[in-house]
Structures are given as structure tokens and as C-alpha cells.
PDB file of C-alpha atoms in Angstrom:
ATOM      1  CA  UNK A   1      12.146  -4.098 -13.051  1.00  0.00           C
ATOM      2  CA  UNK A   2      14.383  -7.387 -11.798  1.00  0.00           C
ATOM      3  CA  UNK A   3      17.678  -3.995 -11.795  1.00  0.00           C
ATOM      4  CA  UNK A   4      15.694  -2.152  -9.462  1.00  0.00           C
ATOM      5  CA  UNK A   5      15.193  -5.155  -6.565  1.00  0.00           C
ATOM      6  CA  UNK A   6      18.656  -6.113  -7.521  1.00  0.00           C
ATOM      7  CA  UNK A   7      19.782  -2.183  -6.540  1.00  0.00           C
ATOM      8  CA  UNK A   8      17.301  -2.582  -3.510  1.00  0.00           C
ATOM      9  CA  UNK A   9      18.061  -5.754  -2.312  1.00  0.00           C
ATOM     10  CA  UNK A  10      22.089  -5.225  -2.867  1.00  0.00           C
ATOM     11  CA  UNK A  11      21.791  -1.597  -1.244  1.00  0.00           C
ATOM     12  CA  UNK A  12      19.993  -2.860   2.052  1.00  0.00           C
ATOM     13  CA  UNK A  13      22.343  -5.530   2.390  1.00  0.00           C
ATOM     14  CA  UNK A  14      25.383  -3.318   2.363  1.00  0.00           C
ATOM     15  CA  UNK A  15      23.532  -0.983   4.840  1.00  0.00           C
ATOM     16  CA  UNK A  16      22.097  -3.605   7.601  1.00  0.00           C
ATOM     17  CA  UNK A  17      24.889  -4.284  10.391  1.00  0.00           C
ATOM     18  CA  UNK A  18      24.201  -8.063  10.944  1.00  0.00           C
ATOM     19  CA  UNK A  19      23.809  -7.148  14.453  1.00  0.00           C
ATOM     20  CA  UNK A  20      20.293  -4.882  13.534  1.00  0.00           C
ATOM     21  CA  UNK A  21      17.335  -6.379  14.219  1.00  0.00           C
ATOM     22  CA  UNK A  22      16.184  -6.092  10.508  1.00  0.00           C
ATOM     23  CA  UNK A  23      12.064  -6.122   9.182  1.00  0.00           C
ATOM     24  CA  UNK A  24      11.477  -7.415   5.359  1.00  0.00           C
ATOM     25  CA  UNK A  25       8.010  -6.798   4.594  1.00  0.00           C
ATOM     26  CA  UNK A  26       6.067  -7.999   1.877  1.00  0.00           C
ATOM     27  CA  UNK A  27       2.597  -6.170   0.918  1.00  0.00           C
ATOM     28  CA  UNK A  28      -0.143  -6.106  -1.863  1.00  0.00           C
ATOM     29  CA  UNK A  29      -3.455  -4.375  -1.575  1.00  0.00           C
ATOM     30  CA  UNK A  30      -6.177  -2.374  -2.998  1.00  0.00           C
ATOM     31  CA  UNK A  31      -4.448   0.925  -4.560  1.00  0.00           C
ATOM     32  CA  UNK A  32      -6.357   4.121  -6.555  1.00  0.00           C
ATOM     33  CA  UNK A  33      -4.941   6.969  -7.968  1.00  0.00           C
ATOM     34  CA  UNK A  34      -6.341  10.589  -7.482  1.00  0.00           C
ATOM     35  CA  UNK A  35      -6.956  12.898 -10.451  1.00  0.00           C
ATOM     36  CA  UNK A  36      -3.949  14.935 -12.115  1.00  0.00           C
ATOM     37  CA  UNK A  37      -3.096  17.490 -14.316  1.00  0.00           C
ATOM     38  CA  UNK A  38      -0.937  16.485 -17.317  1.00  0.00           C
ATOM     39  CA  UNK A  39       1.216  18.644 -19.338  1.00  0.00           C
ATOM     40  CA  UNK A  40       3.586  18.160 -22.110  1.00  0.00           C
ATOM     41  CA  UNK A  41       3.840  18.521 -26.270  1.00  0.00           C
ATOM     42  CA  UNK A  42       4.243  15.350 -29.074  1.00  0.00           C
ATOM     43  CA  UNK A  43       6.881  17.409 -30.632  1.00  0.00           C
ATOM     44  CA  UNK A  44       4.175  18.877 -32.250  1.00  0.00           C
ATOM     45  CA  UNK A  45       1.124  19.881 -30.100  1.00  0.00           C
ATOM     46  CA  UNK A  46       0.999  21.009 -26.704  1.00  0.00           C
ATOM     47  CA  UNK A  47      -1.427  19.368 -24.407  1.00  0.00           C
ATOM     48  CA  UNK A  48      -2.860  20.250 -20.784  1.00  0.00           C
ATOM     49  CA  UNK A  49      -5.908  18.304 -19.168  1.00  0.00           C
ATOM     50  CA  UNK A  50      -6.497  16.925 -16.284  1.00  0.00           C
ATOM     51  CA  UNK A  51      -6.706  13.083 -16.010  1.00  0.00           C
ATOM     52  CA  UNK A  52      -8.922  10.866 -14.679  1.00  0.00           C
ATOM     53  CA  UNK A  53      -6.518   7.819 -13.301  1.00  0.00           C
ATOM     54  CA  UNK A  54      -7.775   4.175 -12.260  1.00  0.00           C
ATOM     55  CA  UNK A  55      -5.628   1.778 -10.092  1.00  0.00           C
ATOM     56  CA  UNK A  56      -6.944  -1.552 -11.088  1.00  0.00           C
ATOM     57  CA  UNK A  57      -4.911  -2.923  -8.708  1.00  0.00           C
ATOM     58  CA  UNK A  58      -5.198  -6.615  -9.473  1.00  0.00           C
ATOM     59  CA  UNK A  59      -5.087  -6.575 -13.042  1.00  0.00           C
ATOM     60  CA  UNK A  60      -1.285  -7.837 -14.127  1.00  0.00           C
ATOM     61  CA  UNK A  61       1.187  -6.911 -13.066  1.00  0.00           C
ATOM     62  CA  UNK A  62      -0.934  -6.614  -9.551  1.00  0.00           C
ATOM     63  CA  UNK A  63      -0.133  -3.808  -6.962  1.00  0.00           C
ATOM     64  CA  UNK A  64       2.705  -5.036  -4.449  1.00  0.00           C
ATOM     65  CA  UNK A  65       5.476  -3.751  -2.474  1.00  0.00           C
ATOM     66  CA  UNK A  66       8.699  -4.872  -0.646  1.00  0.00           C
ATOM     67  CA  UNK A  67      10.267  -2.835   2.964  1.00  0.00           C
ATOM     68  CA  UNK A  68      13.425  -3.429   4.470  1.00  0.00           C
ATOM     69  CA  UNK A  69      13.886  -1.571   7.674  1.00  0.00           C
ATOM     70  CA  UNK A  70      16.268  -1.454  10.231  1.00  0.00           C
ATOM     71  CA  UNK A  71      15.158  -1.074  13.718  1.00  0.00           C
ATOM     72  CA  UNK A  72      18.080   1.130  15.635  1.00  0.00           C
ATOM     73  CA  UNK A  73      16.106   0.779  19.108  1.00  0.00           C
ATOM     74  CA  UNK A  74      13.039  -0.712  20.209  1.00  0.00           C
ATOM     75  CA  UNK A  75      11.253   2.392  18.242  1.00  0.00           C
ATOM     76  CA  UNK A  76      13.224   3.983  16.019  1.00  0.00           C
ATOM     77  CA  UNK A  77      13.671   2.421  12.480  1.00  0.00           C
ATOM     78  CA  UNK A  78      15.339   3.022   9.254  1.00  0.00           C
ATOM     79  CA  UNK A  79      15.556   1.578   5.583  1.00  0.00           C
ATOM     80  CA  UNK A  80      14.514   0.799   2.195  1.00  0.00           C
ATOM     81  CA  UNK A  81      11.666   0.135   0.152  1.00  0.00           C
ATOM     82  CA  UNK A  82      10.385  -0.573  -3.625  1.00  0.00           C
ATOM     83  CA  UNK A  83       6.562  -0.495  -4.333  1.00  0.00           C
ATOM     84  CA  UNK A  84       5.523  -1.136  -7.543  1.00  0.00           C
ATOM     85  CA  UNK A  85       1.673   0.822  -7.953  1.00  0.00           C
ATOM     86  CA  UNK A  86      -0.309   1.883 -11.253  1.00  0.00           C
ATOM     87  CA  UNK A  87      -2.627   4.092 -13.149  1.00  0.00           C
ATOM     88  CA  UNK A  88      -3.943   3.922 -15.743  1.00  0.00           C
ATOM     89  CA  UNK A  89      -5.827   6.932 -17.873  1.00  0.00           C
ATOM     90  CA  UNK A  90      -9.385   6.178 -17.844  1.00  0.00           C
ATOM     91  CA  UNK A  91     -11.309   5.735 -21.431  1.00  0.00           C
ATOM     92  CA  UNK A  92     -13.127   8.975 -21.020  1.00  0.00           C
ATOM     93  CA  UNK A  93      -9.390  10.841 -21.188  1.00  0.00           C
ATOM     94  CA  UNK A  94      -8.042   9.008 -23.876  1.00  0.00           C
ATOM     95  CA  UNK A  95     -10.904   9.459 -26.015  1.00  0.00           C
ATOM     96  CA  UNK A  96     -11.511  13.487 -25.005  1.00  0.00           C
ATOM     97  CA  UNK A  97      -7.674  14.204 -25.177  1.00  0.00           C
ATOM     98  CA  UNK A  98      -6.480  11.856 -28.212  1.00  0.00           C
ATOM     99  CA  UNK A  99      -4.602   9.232 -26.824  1.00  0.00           C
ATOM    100  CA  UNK A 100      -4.579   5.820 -27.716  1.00  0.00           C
ATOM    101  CA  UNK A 101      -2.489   4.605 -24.915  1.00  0.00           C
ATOM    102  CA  UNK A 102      -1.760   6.478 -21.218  1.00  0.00           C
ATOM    103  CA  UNK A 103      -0.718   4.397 -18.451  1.00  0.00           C
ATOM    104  CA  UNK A 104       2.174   3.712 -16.037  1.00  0.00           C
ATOM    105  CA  UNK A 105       1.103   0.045 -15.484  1.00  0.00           C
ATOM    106  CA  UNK A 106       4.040  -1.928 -15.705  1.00  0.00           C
ATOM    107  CA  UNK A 107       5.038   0.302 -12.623  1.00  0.00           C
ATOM    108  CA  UNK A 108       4.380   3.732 -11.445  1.00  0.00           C
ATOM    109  CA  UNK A 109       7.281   2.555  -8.997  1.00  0.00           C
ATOM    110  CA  UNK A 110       9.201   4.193  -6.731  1.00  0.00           C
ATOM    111  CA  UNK A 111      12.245   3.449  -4.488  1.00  0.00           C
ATOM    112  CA  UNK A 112      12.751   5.426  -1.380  1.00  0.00           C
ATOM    113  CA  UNK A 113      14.627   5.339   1.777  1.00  0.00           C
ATOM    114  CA  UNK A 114      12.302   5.331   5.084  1.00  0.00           C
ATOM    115  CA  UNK A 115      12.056   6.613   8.568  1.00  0.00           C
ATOM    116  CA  UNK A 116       9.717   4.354  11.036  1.00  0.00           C
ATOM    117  CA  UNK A 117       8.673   5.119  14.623  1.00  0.00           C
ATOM    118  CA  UNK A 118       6.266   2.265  16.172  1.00  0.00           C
ATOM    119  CA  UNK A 119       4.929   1.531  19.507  1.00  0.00           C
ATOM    120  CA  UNK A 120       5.417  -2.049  20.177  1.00  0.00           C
ATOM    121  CA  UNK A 121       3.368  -4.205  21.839  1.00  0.00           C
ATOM    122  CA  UNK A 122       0.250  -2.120  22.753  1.00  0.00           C
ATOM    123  CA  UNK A 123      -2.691  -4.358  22.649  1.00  0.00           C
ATOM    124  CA  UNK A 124      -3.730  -7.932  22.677  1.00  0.00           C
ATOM    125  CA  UNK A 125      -1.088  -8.751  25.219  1.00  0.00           C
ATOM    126  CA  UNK A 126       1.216  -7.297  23.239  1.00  0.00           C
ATOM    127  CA  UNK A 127       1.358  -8.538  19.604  1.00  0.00           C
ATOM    128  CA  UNK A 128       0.001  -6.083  18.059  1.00  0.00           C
ATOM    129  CA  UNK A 129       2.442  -2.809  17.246  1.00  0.00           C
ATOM    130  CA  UNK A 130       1.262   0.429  15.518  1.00  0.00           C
ATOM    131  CA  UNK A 131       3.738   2.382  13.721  1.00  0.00           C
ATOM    132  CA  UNK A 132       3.874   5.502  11.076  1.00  0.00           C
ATOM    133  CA  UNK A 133       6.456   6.133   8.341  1.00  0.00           C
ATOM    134  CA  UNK A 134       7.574   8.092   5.509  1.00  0.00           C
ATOM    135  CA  UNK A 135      10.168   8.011   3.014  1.00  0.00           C
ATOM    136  CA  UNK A 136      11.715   9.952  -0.217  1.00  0.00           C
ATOM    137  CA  UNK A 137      13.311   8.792  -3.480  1.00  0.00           C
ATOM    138  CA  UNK A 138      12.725   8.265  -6.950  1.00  0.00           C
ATOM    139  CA  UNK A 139       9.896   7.841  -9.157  1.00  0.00           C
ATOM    140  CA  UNK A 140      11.459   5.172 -12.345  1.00  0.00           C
ATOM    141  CA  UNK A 141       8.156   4.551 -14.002  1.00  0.00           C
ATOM    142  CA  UNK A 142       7.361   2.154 -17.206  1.00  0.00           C
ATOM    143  CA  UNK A 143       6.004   4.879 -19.355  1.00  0.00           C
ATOM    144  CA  UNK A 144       3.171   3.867 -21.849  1.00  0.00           C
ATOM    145  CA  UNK A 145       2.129   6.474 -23.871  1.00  0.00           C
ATOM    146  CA  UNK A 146       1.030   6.782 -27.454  1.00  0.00           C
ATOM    147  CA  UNK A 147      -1.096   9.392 -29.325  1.00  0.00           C
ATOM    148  CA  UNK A 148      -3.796   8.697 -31.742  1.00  0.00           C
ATOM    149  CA  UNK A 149      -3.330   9.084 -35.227  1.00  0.00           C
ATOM    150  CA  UNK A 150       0.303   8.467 -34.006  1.00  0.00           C
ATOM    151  CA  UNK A 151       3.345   6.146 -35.519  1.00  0.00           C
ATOM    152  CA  UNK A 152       5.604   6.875 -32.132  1.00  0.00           C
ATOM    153  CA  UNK A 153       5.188   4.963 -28.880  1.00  0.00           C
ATOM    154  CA  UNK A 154       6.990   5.357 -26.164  1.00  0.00           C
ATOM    155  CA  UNK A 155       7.588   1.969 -24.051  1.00  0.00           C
ATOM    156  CA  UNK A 156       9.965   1.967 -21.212  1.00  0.00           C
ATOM    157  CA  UNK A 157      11.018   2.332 -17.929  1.00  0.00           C
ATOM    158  CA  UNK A 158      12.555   6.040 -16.987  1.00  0.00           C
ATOM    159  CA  UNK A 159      13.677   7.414 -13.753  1.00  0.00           C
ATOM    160  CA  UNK A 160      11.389  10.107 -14.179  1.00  0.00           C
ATOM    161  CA  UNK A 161      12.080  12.241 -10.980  1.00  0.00           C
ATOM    162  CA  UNK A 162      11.140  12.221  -6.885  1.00  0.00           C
ATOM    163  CA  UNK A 163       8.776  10.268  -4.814  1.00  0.00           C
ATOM    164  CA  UNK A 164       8.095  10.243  -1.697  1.00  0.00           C
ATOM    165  CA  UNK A 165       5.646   8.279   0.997  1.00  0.00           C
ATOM    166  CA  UNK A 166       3.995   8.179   4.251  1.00  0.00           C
ATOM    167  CA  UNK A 167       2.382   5.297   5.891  1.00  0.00           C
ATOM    168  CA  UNK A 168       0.392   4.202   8.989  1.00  0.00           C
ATOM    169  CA  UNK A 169      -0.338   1.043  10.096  1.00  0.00           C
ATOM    170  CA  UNK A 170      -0.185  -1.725  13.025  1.00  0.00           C
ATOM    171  CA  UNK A 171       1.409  -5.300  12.821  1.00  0.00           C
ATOM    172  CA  UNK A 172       0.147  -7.938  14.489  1.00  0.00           C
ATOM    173  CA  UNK A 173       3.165 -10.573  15.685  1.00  0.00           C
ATOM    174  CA  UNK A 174       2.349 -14.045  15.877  1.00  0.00           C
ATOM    175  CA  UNK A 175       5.970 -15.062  17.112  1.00  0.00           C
ATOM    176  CA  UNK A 176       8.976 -13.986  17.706  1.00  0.00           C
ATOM    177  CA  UNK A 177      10.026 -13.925  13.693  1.00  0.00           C
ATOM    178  CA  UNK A 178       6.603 -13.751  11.539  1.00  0.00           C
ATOM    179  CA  UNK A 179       3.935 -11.601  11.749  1.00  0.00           C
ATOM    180  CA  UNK A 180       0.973  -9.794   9.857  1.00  0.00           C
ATOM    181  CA  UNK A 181       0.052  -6.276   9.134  1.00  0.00           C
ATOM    182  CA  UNK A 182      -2.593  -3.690   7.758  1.00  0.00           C
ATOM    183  CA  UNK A 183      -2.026  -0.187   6.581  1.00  0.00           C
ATOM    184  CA  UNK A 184      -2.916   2.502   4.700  1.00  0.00           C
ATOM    185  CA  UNK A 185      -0.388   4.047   2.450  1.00  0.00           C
ATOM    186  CA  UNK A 186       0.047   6.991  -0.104  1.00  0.00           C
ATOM    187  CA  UNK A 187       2.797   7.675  -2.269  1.00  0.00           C
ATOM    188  CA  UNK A 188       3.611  11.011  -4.489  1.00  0.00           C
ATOM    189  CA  UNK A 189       5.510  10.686  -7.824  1.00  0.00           C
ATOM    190  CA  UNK A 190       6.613  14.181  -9.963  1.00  0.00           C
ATOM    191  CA  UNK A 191       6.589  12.656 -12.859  1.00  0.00           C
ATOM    192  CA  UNK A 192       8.970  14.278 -16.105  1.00  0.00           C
ATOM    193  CA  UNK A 193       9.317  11.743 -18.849  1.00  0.00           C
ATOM    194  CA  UNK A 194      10.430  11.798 -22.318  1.00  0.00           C
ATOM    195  CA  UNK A 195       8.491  11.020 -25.277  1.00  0.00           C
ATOM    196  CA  UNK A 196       9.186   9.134 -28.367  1.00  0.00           C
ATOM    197  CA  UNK A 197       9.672  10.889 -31.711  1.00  0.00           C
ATOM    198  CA  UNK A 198      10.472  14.120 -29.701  1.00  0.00           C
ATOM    199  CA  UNK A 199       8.696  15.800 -27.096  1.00  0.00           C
ATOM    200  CA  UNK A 200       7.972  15.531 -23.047  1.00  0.00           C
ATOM    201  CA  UNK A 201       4.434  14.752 -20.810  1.00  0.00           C
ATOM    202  CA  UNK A 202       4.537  15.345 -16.836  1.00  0.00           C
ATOM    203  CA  UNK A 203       2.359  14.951 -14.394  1.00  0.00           C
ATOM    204  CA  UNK A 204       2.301  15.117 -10.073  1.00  0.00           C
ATOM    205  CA  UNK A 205       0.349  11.369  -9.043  1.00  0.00           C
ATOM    206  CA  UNK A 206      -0.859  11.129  -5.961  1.00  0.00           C
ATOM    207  CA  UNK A 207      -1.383   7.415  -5.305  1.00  0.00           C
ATOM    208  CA  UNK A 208      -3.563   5.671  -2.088  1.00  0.00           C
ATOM    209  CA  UNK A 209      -4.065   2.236  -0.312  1.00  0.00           C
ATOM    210  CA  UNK A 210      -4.702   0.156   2.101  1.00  0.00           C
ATOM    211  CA  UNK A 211      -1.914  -2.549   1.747  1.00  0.00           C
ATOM    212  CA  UNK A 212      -2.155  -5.748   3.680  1.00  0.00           C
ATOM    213  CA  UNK A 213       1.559  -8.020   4.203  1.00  0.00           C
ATOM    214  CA  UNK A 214       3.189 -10.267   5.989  1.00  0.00           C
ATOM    215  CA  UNK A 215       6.750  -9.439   7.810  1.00  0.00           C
ATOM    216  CA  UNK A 216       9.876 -11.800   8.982  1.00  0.00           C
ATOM    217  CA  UNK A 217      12.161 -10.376  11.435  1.00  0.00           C
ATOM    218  CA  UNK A 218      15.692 -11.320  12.325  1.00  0.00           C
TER     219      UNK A 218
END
């Protein structure tokens, strides 16, 4: 995971003039994951079920989220963003579909470039701003995934194919630099990932939130 903030860290600085007035954003929350269909073969068997997903968002590695945006005018902003959310296959699916292990919980991340509009200053004298967002990029899960009865495990991050996001929220500035937001957030992953000992498993996730963060601006 540290090569992906390096990539989104190193790629925002390239891309922020130094005269932008620049946003980093730091969020956790409470995150859940909706129901999916997954399809795919051992190398063997052929599978297709639909799984029941849980978020668990606090267990560790806890839900969390970084946002770099660049602000081109007073509403208008653009950037960069890595959010690192979860799911895990419930015990029910395991145990119905023969898997010992099922998860994306080292990161059912994604990395995607953003689009912002917000209307600052609207209420309480004007500190608080609402905005709305979205982005697309690329799903790079840690894929977790073993079947039972099975010898082969597959353990590892892949980029695994596109994400994308859309956000709404309001920020609430306490100063000049800092301030504090709330907002709900859903991300979309098309998962295609390889499996150990031969074989493939894919799924579309469809993840939601309501994130809570603290922002700097400069």
C-alpha cells in the first residue's frame, strides 16, 4: 500500500502549481458494502453466487481516505484521491459457496482523479461550504481468497480494473487554513482478479459511507 500514496502523493505534487490554492483532506468513517454477484472458476470449478459483503469498518486496517484537490476558482476544483475501504464475505457465503477465505480487507482501494464544485460560505456566517464530487480510476485491491478443501491462496494486491466515486458533503472552516467536514460517499470497483493455482473471480462492489475528516488548505 506505502507505492500507492507514494504514486499519489508524488503525482499531486507534480500537478499542483504552487500558486493553487490546494485542499488535503483526511477522512475515516462508517463504510458498508452492498450485495454482489461473483463469478469466476478455481481452475477447476466454475462458481456464480451472489455475496453477502460486510464493511466492518473499524476492524484493522480501519476504513480511511486521503483527497488532494486543487481549487482553479473560488468553485471549481480538481485532483486526486486514495481511499482505502473493505468487504469482507459474510460467514453465511463462505460456508454456502465453499470458501474458506473471501475478502478485500487489506484494501478494496481505489485511486481516482476528481472533479469538485462547492458553494462556499453559505451558512453560519460563512464557514460552512457544501460541495459535490466525483472521480474515476482504478480499483488495486489486496485480494484474499482461498477455497475450502484448497492448498492455493491467493494473497496480494492487484490492480484489478476501474473505480469510480461520487461524493456530497459540506465543510465547516474554522480558519483560514483548518477546517472540518461530513459527507456521504460511495465508490464502485469492477473488480477482475487472478487466482492462485490457475483460474479468475470478479465481481462489481458497490461501496457506501458517511466519512467524517479534517482538511488544511494552503
Amino acid at each position: 500500500m506505502q507505492r500507492f500514496l507514494i504514486v499519489f502523493l508524488a503525482t499531486t505534487a507534480i500537478s499542483l502549481p504552487a500558486s493553487a490554492e490546494v485542499t488535503l483532506s483526511f477522512y475515516t468513517g462508517v463504510q458498508e458494502v452492498f450485495d454482489s454477484h461473483v463469478r469466476g472458476d478455481d481452475g477447476t470449478n466454475d462458481f456464480d453466487f451472489l455475496a453477502e459483503w460486510e464493511g466492518d469498518s473499524f476492524a484493522m486496517p480501519p476504513h480511511w481516505g486521503i483527497r488532494a484537490t486543487w481549487w482553479r476558482n473560488e468553485n471549481l476544483g480538481f485532483g486526486a484521491e486514495f481511499e482505502h475501504t473493505k468487504a469482507y464475505a459474510s460467514d453465511g457465503t463462505l460456508d454456502e459457496f465453499g470458501f474458506d477465505t473471501l475478502e478485500f480487507t487489506d484494501g478494496l482501494n481505489s485511486l481516482t482523479a476528481n472533479v469538485f464544485y462547492r458553494w462556499p460560505g453559505q451558512w453560519a456566517d460563512g464557514k460552512v461550504t457544501p460541495y459535490v464530487g466525483g472521480g474515476l480510476g482504478l480499483a488495486i485491491p489486496h485480494v484474499e481468497v482461498r477455497r475450502s478443501g484448497s492448498d492455493d491462496e491467493t494473497f496480494g494486491y492487484q490492480v484489478a480494473g476501474p473505480s469510480a466515486m461520487i461524493a456530497a458533503g459540506a465543510s465547516y472552516a474554522f480558519n483560514e487554513s483548518w477546517a472540518v467536514f461530513g459527507e456521504y460517499k460511495s465508490t464502485f470497483s469492477m473488480l477482475k482478479t487472478d487466482l492462485d493455482g490457475g483460474g479468475h473471480l470478479d465481481s462489481n462492489i458497490t461501496t457506501w459511507g458517511v466519512n467524517l475528516g479534517v482538511s488544511y488548505n494552503f
